[in-house]
PDB file of C-alpha atoms in Angstrom:
ATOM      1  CA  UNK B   1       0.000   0.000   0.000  1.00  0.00           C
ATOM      2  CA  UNK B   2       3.063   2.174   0.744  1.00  0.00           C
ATOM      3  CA  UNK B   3       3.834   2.506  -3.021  1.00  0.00           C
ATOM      4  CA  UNK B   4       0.113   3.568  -3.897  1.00  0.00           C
ATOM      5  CA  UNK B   5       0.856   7.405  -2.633  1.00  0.00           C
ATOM      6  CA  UNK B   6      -0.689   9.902  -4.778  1.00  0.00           C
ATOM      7  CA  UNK B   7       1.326  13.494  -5.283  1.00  0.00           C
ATOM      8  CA  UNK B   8      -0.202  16.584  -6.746  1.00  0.00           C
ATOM      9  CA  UNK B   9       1.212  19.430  -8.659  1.00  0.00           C
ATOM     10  CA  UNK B  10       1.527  23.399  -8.501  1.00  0.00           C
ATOM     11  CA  UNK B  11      -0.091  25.137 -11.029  1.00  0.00           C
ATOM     12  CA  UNK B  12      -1.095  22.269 -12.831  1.00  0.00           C
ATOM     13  CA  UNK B  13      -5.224  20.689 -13.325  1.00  0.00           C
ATOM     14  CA  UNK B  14      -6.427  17.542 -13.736  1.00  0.00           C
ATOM     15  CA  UNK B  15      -8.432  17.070 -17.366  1.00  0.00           C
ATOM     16  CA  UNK B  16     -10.205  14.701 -18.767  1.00  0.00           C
ATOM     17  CA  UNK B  17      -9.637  13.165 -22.090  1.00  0.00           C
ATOM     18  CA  UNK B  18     -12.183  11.058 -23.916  1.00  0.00           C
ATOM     19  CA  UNK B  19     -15.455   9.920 -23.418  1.00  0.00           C
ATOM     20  CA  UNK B  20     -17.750  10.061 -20.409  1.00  0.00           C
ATOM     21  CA  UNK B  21     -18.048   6.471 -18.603  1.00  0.00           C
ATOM     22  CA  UNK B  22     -15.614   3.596 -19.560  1.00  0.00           C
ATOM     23  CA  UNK B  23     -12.970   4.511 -21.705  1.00  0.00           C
ATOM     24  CA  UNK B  24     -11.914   8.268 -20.697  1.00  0.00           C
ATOM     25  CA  UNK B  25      -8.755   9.022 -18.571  1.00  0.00           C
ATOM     26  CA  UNK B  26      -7.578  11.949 -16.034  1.00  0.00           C
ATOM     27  CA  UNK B  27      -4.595  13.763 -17.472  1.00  0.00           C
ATOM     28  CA  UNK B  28      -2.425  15.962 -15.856  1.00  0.00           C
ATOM     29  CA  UNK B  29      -2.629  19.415 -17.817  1.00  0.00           C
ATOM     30  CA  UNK B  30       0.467  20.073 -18.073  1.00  0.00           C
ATOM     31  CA  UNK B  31       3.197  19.938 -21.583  1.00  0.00           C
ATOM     32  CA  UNK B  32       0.770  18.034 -23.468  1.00  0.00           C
ATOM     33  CA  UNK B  33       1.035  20.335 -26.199  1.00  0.00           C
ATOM     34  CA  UNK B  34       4.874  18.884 -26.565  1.00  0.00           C
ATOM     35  CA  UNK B  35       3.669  15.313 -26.853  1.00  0.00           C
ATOM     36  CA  UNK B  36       4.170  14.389 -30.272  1.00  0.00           C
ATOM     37  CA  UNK B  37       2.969  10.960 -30.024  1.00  0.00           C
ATOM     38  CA  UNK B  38       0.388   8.613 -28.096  1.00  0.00           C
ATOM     39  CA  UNK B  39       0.865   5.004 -28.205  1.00  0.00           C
ATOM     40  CA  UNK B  40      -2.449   2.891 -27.235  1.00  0.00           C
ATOM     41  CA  UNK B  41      -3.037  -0.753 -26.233  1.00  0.00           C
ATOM     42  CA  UNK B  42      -6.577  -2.220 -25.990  1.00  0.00           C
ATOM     43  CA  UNK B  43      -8.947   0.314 -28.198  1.00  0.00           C
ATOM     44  CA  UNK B  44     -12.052  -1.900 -28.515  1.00  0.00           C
ATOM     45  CA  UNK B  45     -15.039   0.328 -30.500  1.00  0.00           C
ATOM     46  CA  UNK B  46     -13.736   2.867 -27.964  1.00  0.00           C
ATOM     47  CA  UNK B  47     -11.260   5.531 -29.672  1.00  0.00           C
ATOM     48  CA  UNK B  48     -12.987   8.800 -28.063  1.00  0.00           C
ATOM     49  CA  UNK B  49      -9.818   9.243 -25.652  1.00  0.00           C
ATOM     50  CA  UNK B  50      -7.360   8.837 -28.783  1.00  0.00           C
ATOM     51  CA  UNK B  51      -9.390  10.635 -31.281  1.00  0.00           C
ATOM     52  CA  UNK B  52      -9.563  14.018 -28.776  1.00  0.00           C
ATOM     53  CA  UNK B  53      -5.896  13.747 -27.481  1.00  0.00           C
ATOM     54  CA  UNK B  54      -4.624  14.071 -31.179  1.00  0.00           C
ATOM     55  CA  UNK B  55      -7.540  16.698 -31.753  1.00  0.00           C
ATOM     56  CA  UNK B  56      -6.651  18.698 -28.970  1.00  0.00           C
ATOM     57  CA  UNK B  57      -2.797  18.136 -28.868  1.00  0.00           C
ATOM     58  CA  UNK B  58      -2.078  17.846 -32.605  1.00  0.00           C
ATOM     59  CA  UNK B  59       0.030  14.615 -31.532  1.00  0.00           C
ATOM     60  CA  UNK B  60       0.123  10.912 -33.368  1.00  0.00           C
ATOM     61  CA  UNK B  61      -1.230   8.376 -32.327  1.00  0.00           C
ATOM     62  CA  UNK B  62      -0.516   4.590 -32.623  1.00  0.00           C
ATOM     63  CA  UNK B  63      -3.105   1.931 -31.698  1.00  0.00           C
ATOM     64  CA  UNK B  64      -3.071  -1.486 -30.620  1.00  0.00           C
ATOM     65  CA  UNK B  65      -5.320  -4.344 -30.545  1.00  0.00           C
ATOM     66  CA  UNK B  66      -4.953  -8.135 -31.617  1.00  0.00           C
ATOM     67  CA  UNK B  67      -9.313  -8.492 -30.558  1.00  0.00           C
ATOM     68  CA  UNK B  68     -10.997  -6.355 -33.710  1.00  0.00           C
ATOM     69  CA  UNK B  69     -10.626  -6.567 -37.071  1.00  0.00           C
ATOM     70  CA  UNK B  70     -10.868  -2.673 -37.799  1.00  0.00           C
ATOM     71  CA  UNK B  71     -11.150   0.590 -35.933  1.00  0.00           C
ATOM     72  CA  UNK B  72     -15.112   1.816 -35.184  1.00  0.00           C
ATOM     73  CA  UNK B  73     -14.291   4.974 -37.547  1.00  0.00           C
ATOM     74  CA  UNK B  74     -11.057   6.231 -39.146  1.00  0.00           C
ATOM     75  CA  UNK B  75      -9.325   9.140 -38.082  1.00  0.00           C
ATOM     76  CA  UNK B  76      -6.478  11.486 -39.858  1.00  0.00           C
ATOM     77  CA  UNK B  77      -3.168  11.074 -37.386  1.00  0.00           C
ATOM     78  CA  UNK B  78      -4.643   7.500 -36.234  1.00  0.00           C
ATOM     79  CA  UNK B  79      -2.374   4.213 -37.272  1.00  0.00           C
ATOM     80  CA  UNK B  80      -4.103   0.929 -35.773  1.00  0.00           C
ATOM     81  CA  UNK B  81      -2.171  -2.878 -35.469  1.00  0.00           C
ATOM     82  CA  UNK B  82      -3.568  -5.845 -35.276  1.00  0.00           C
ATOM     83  CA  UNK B  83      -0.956  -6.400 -32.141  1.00  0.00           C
ATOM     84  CA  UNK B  84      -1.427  -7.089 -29.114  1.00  0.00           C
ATOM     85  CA  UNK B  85       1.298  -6.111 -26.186  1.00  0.00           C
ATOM     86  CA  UNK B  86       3.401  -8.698 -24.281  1.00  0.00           C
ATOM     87  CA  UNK B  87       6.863  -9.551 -23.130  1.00  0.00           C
ATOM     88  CA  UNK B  88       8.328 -11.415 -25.677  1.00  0.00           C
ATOM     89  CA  UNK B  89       7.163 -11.277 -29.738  1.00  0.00           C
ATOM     90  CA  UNK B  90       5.084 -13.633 -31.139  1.00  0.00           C
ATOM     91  CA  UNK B  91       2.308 -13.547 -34.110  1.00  0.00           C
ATOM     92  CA  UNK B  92       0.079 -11.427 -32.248  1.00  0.00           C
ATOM     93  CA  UNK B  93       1.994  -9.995 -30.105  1.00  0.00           C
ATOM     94  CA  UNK B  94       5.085  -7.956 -29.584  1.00  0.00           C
ATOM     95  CA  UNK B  95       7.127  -5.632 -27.337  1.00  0.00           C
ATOM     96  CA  UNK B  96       6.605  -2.091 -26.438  1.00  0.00           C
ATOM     97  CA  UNK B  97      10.442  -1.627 -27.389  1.00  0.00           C
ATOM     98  CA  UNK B  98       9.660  -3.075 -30.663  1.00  0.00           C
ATOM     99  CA  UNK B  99       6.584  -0.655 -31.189  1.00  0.00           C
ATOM    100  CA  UNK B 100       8.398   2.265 -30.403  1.00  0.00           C
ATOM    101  CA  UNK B 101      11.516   0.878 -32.915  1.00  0.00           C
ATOM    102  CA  UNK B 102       8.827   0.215 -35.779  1.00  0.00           C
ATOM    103  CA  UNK B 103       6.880   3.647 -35.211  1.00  0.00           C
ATOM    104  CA  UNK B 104      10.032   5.766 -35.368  1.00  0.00           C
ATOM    105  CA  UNK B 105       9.833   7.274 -39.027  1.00  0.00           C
ATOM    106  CA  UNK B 106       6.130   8.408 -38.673  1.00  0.00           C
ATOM    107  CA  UNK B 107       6.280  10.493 -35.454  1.00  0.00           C
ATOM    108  CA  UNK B 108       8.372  13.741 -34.197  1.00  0.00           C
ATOM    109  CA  UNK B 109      11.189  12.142 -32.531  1.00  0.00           C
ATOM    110  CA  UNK B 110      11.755  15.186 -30.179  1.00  0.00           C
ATOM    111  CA  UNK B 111       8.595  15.419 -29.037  1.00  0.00           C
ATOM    112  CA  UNK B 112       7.171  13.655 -25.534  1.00  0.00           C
ATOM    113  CA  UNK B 113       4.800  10.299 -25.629  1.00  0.00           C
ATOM    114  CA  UNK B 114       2.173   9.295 -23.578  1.00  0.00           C
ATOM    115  CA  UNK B 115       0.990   5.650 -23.240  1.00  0.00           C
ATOM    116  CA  UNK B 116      -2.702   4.196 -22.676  1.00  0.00           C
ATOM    117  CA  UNK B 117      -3.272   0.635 -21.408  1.00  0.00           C
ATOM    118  CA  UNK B 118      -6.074  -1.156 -20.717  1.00  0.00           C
ATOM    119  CA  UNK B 119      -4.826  -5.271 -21.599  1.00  0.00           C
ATOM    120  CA  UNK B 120      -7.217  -7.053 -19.307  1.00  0.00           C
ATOM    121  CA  UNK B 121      -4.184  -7.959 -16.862  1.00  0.00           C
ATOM    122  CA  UNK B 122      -1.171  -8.635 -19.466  1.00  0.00           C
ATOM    123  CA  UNK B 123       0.003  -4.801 -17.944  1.00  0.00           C
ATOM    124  CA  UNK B 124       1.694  -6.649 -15.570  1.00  0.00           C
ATOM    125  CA  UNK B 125       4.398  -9.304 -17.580  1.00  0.00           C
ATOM    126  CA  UNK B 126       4.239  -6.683 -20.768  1.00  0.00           C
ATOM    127  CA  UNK B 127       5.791  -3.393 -18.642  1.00  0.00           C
ATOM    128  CA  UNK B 128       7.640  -4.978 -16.095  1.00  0.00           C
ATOM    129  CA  UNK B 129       9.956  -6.494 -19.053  1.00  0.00           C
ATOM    130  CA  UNK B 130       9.852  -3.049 -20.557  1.00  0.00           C
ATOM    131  CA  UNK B 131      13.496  -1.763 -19.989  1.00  0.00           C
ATOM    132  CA  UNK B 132      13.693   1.516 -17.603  1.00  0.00           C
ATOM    133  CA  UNK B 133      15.022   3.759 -20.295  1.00  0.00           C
ATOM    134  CA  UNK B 134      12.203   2.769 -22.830  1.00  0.00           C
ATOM    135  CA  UNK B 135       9.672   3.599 -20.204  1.00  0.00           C
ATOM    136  CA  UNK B 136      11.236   6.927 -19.444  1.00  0.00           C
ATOM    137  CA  UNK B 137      10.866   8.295 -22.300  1.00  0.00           C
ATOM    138  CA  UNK B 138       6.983   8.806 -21.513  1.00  0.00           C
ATOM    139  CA  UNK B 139       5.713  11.951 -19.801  1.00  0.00           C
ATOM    140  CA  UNK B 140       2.747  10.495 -18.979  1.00  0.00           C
ATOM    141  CA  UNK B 141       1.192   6.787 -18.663  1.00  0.00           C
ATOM    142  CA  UNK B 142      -2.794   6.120 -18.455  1.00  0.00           C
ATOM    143  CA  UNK B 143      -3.472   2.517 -17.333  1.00  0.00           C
ATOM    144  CA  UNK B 144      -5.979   0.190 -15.992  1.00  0.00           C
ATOM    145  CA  UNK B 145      -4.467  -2.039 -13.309  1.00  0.00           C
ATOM    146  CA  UNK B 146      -7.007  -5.477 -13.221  1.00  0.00           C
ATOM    147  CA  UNK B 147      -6.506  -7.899 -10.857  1.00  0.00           C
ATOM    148  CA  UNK B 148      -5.166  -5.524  -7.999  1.00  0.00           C
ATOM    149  CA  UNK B 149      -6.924  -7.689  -5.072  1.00  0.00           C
ATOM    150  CA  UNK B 150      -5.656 -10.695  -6.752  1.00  0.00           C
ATOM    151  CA  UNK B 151      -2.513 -11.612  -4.277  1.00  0.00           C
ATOM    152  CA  UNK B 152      -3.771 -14.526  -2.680  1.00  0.00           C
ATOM    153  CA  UNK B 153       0.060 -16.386  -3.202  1.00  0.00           C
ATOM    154  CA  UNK B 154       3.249 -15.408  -2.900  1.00  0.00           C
ATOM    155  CA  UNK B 155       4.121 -15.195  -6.495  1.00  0.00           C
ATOM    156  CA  UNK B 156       1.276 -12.977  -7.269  1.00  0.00           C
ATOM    157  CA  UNK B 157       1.687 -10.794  -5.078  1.00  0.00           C
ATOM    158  CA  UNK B 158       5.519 -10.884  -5.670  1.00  0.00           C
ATOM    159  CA  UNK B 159       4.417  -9.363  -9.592  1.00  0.00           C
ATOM    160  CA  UNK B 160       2.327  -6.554  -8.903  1.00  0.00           C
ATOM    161  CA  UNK B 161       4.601  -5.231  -5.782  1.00  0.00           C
ATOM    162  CA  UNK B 162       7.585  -5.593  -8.167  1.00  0.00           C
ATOM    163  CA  UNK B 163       5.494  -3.904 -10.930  1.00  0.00           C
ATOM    164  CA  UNK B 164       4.606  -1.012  -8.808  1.00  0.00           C
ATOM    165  CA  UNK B 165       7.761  -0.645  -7.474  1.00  0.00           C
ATOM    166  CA  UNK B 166       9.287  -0.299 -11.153  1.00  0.00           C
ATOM    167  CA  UNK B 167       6.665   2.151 -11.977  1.00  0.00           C
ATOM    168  CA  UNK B 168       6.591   4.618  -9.075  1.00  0.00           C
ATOM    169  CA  UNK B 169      10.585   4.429  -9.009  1.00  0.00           C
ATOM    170  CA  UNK B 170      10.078   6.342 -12.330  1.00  0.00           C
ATOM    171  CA  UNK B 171       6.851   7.912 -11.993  1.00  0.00           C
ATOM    172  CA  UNK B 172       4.717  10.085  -9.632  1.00  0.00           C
ATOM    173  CA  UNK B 173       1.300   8.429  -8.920  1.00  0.00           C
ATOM    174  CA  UNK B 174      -1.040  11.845 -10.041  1.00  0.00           C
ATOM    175  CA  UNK B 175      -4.943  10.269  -9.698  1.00  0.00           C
ATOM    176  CA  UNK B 176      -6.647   7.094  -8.983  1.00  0.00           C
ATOM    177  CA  UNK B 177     -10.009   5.869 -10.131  1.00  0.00           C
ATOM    178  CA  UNK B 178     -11.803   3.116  -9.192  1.00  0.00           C
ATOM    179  CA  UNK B 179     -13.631   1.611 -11.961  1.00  0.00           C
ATOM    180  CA  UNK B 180     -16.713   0.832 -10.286  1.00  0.00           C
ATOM    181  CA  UNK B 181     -17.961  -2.366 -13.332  1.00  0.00           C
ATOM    182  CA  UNK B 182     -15.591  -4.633 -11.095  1.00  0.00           C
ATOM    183  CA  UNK B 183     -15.905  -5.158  -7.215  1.00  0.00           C
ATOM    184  CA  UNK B 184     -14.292  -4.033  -3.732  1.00  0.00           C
ATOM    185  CA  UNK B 185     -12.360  -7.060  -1.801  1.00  0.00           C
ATOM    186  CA  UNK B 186     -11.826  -6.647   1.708  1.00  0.00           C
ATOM    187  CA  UNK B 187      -7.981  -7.683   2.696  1.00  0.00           C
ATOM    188  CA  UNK B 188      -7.412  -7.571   5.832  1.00  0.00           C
ATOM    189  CA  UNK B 189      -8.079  -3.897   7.069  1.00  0.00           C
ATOM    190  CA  UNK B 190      -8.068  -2.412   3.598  1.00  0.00           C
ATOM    191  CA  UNK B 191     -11.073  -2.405   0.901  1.00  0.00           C
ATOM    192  CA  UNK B 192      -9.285  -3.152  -2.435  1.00  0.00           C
ATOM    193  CA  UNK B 193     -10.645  -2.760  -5.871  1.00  0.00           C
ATOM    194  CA  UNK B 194     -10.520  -5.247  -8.417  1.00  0.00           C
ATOM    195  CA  UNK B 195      -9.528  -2.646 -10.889  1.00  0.00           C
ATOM    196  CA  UNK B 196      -8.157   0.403 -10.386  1.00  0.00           C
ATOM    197  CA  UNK B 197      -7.323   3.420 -13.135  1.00  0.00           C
ATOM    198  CA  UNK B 198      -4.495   5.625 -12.873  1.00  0.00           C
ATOM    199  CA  UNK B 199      -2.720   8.048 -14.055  1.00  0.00           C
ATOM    200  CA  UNK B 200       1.561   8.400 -13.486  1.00  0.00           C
ATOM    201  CA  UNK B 201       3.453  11.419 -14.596  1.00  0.00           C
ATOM    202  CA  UNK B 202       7.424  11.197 -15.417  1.00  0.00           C
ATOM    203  CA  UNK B 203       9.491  12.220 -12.121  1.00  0.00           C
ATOM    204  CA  UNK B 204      11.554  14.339 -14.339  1.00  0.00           C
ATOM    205  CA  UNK B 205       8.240  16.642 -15.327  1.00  0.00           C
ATOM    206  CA  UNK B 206       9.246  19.874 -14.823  1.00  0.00           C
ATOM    207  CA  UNK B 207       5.959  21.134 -12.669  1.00  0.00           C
ATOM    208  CA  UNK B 208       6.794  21.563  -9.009  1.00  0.00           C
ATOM    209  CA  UNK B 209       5.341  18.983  -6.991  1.00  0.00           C
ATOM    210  CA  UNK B 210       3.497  19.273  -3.621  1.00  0.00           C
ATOM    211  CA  UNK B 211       0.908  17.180  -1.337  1.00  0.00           C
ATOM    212  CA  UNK B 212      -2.255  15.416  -2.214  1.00  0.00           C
ATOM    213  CA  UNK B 213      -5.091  16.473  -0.976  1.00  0.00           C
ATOM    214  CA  UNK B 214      -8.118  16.346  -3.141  1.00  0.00           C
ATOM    215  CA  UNK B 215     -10.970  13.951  -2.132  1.00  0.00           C
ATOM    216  CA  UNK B 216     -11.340  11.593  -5.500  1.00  0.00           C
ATOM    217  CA  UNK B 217     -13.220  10.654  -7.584  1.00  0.00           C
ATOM    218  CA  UNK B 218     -13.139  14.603  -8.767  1.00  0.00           C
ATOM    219  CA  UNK B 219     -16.564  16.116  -9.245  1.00  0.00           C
ATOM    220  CA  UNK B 220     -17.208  16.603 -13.150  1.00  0.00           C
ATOM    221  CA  UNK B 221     -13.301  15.315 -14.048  1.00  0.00           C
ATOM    222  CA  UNK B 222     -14.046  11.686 -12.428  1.00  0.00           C
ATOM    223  CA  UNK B 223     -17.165   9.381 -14.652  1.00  0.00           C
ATOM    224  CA  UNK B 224     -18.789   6.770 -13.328  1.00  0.00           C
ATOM    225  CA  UNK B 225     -17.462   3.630 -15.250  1.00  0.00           C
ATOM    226  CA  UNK B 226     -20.984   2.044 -14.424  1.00  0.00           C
ATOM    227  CA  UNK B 227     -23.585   4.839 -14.369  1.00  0.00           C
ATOM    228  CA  UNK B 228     -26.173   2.231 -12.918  1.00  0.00           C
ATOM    229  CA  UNK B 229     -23.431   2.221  -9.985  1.00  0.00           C
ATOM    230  CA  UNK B 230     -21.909   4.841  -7.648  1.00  0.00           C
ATOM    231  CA  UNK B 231     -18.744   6.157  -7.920  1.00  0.00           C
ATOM    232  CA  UNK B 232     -16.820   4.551  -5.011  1.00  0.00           C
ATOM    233  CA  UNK B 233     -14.650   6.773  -2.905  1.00  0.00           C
ATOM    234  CA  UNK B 234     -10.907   6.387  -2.358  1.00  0.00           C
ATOM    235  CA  UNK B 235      -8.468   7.427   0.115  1.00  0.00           C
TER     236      UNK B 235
END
C-alpha cells in the first residue's frame, strides 16, 4: 500500500480526455502540447480518448489491438495494429520496445509520448519487461491495473509489488479511479478494488510537486465507469 501514494502538482489541473463512462482518462494538464505521439493498447469500439488527445494536442497516435478486425471509424493522425502487447514477440503480439523501434519514421522524434493501457491484466508481464530507459521516455502513462486484489500467493503478489515498485521508481502516482464495473475485496483492514485506473506522470516533469489532498473521484473530471453504480470513494 506504501507505493500507492498519490502526489499533486503546482499550477497544474487535472483534465479529462475522452469519453464520459468507460474509456476516458484523467490527465495531468500540463506539456501536453509537446507530446508528439500517443501510443495505445486495448482500443475496442472505444477511440474517443485517442481521437480528442490528437484533436486537442495535434500529436500521433498509434493503436493497438490483436481483438478487432478494424477501428469503429477512421481518423487522420490515427495508425491501428492488429498487435497485441506482451513480453516477448510472437504472431500477435510484440514488445513495447519493438513498437516504439517500428513507429520511429512516422512520429516527431523530439517530441514527448504518452501511453494508454487497458490489456485485461497482461500490464503486468508486458511493462515490467519493458526496460527503464524505454519507459522513461513517456511523460505520462494512463493505465488500468485489473486484478489488484488478486494476491492470494506469494508469487502474485511478488508481480504486482515488483510492478509497482518499477513504476513509481520512475513515476509520480497523479490520480486514482476506481472503476466501479468490477468489485471491492476486503484484505485484511483495507477495501481493495478489483480494478483500479491511474494516471503516473514522469518524475523528471518539470511542474513543481506538492501534497495530495483532493478527495477523488473529482466532481465533473471523475465518470462513473458504471452509471447504474456509484462512484466509489478512495483514500
Amino acid at each position: 500500500m506504501s507505493l500507492f501514494q498519490l502526489t499533486d502538482f503546482e499550477n497544474c489541473e487535472p483534465i479529462r480526455i475522452g469519453s464520459p463512462f468507460d474509456g476516458g482518462y484523467v490527465a495531468l494538464n500540463h506539456n501536453l502540447d509537446k507530446v508528439s505521439a500517443l501510443y495505445s493498447y486495448g482500443v475496442s469500439d472505444n477511440i474517443d480518448f485517442e481521437t480528442e488527445f490528437c484533436h486537442k494536442f495535434n500529436a500521433t497516435a498509434f493503436l493497438y489491438d490483436h481483438t478487432i478486425d478494424q477501428l469503429p471509424f477512421s481518423v487522420k493522425g490515427l495508425h491501428w495494429y492488429k498487435q497485441g502487447i506482451a513480453h516477448c514477440q510472437s504472431e500477435s503480439f510484440d514488445t513495447l520496445s519493438n513498437h516504439l523501434d517500428a513507429t520511429r519514421d512516422l512520429c516527431d522524434e523530439t517530441g514527448e509520448l504518452v501511453l494508454k493501457m487497458d490489456v485485461e491484466g497482461a500490464e503486468y508481464k508486458s511493462l515490467s519487461s519493458t526496460p527503464d530507459e524505454v519507459l522513461s521516455r513517456f511523460s505520462q502513462i494512463y493505465i488500468e491495473l485489473h486484478g489488484v486484489d488478486n494476491i492470494d500467493t506469494l508469487e502474485k503478489y511478488t508481480e504486482k509489488y515488483q510492478f509497482m515498485k518499477k513504476l513509481t521508481h520512475q513515476f509520480y502516482i497523479y490520480h486514482a479511479h476506481i472503476n466501479n464495473h468490477a468489485g471491492i475485496i476486503k484484505i485484511g483492514k483495507y477495501r481493495i478494488p478489483q480494478v483500479l485506473e491511474l494516471t503516473l506522470v514522469n518524475r523528471k516533469t518539470t511542474a513543481a510537486t506538492k501534497k495530495h489532498t483532493r478527495n477523488l473521484p473529482i466532481k465533473r473530471i471523475d465518470s462513473s465507469n458504471c452509471l447504474k453504480l456509484c462512484d466509489p470513494k478512495l483514500n
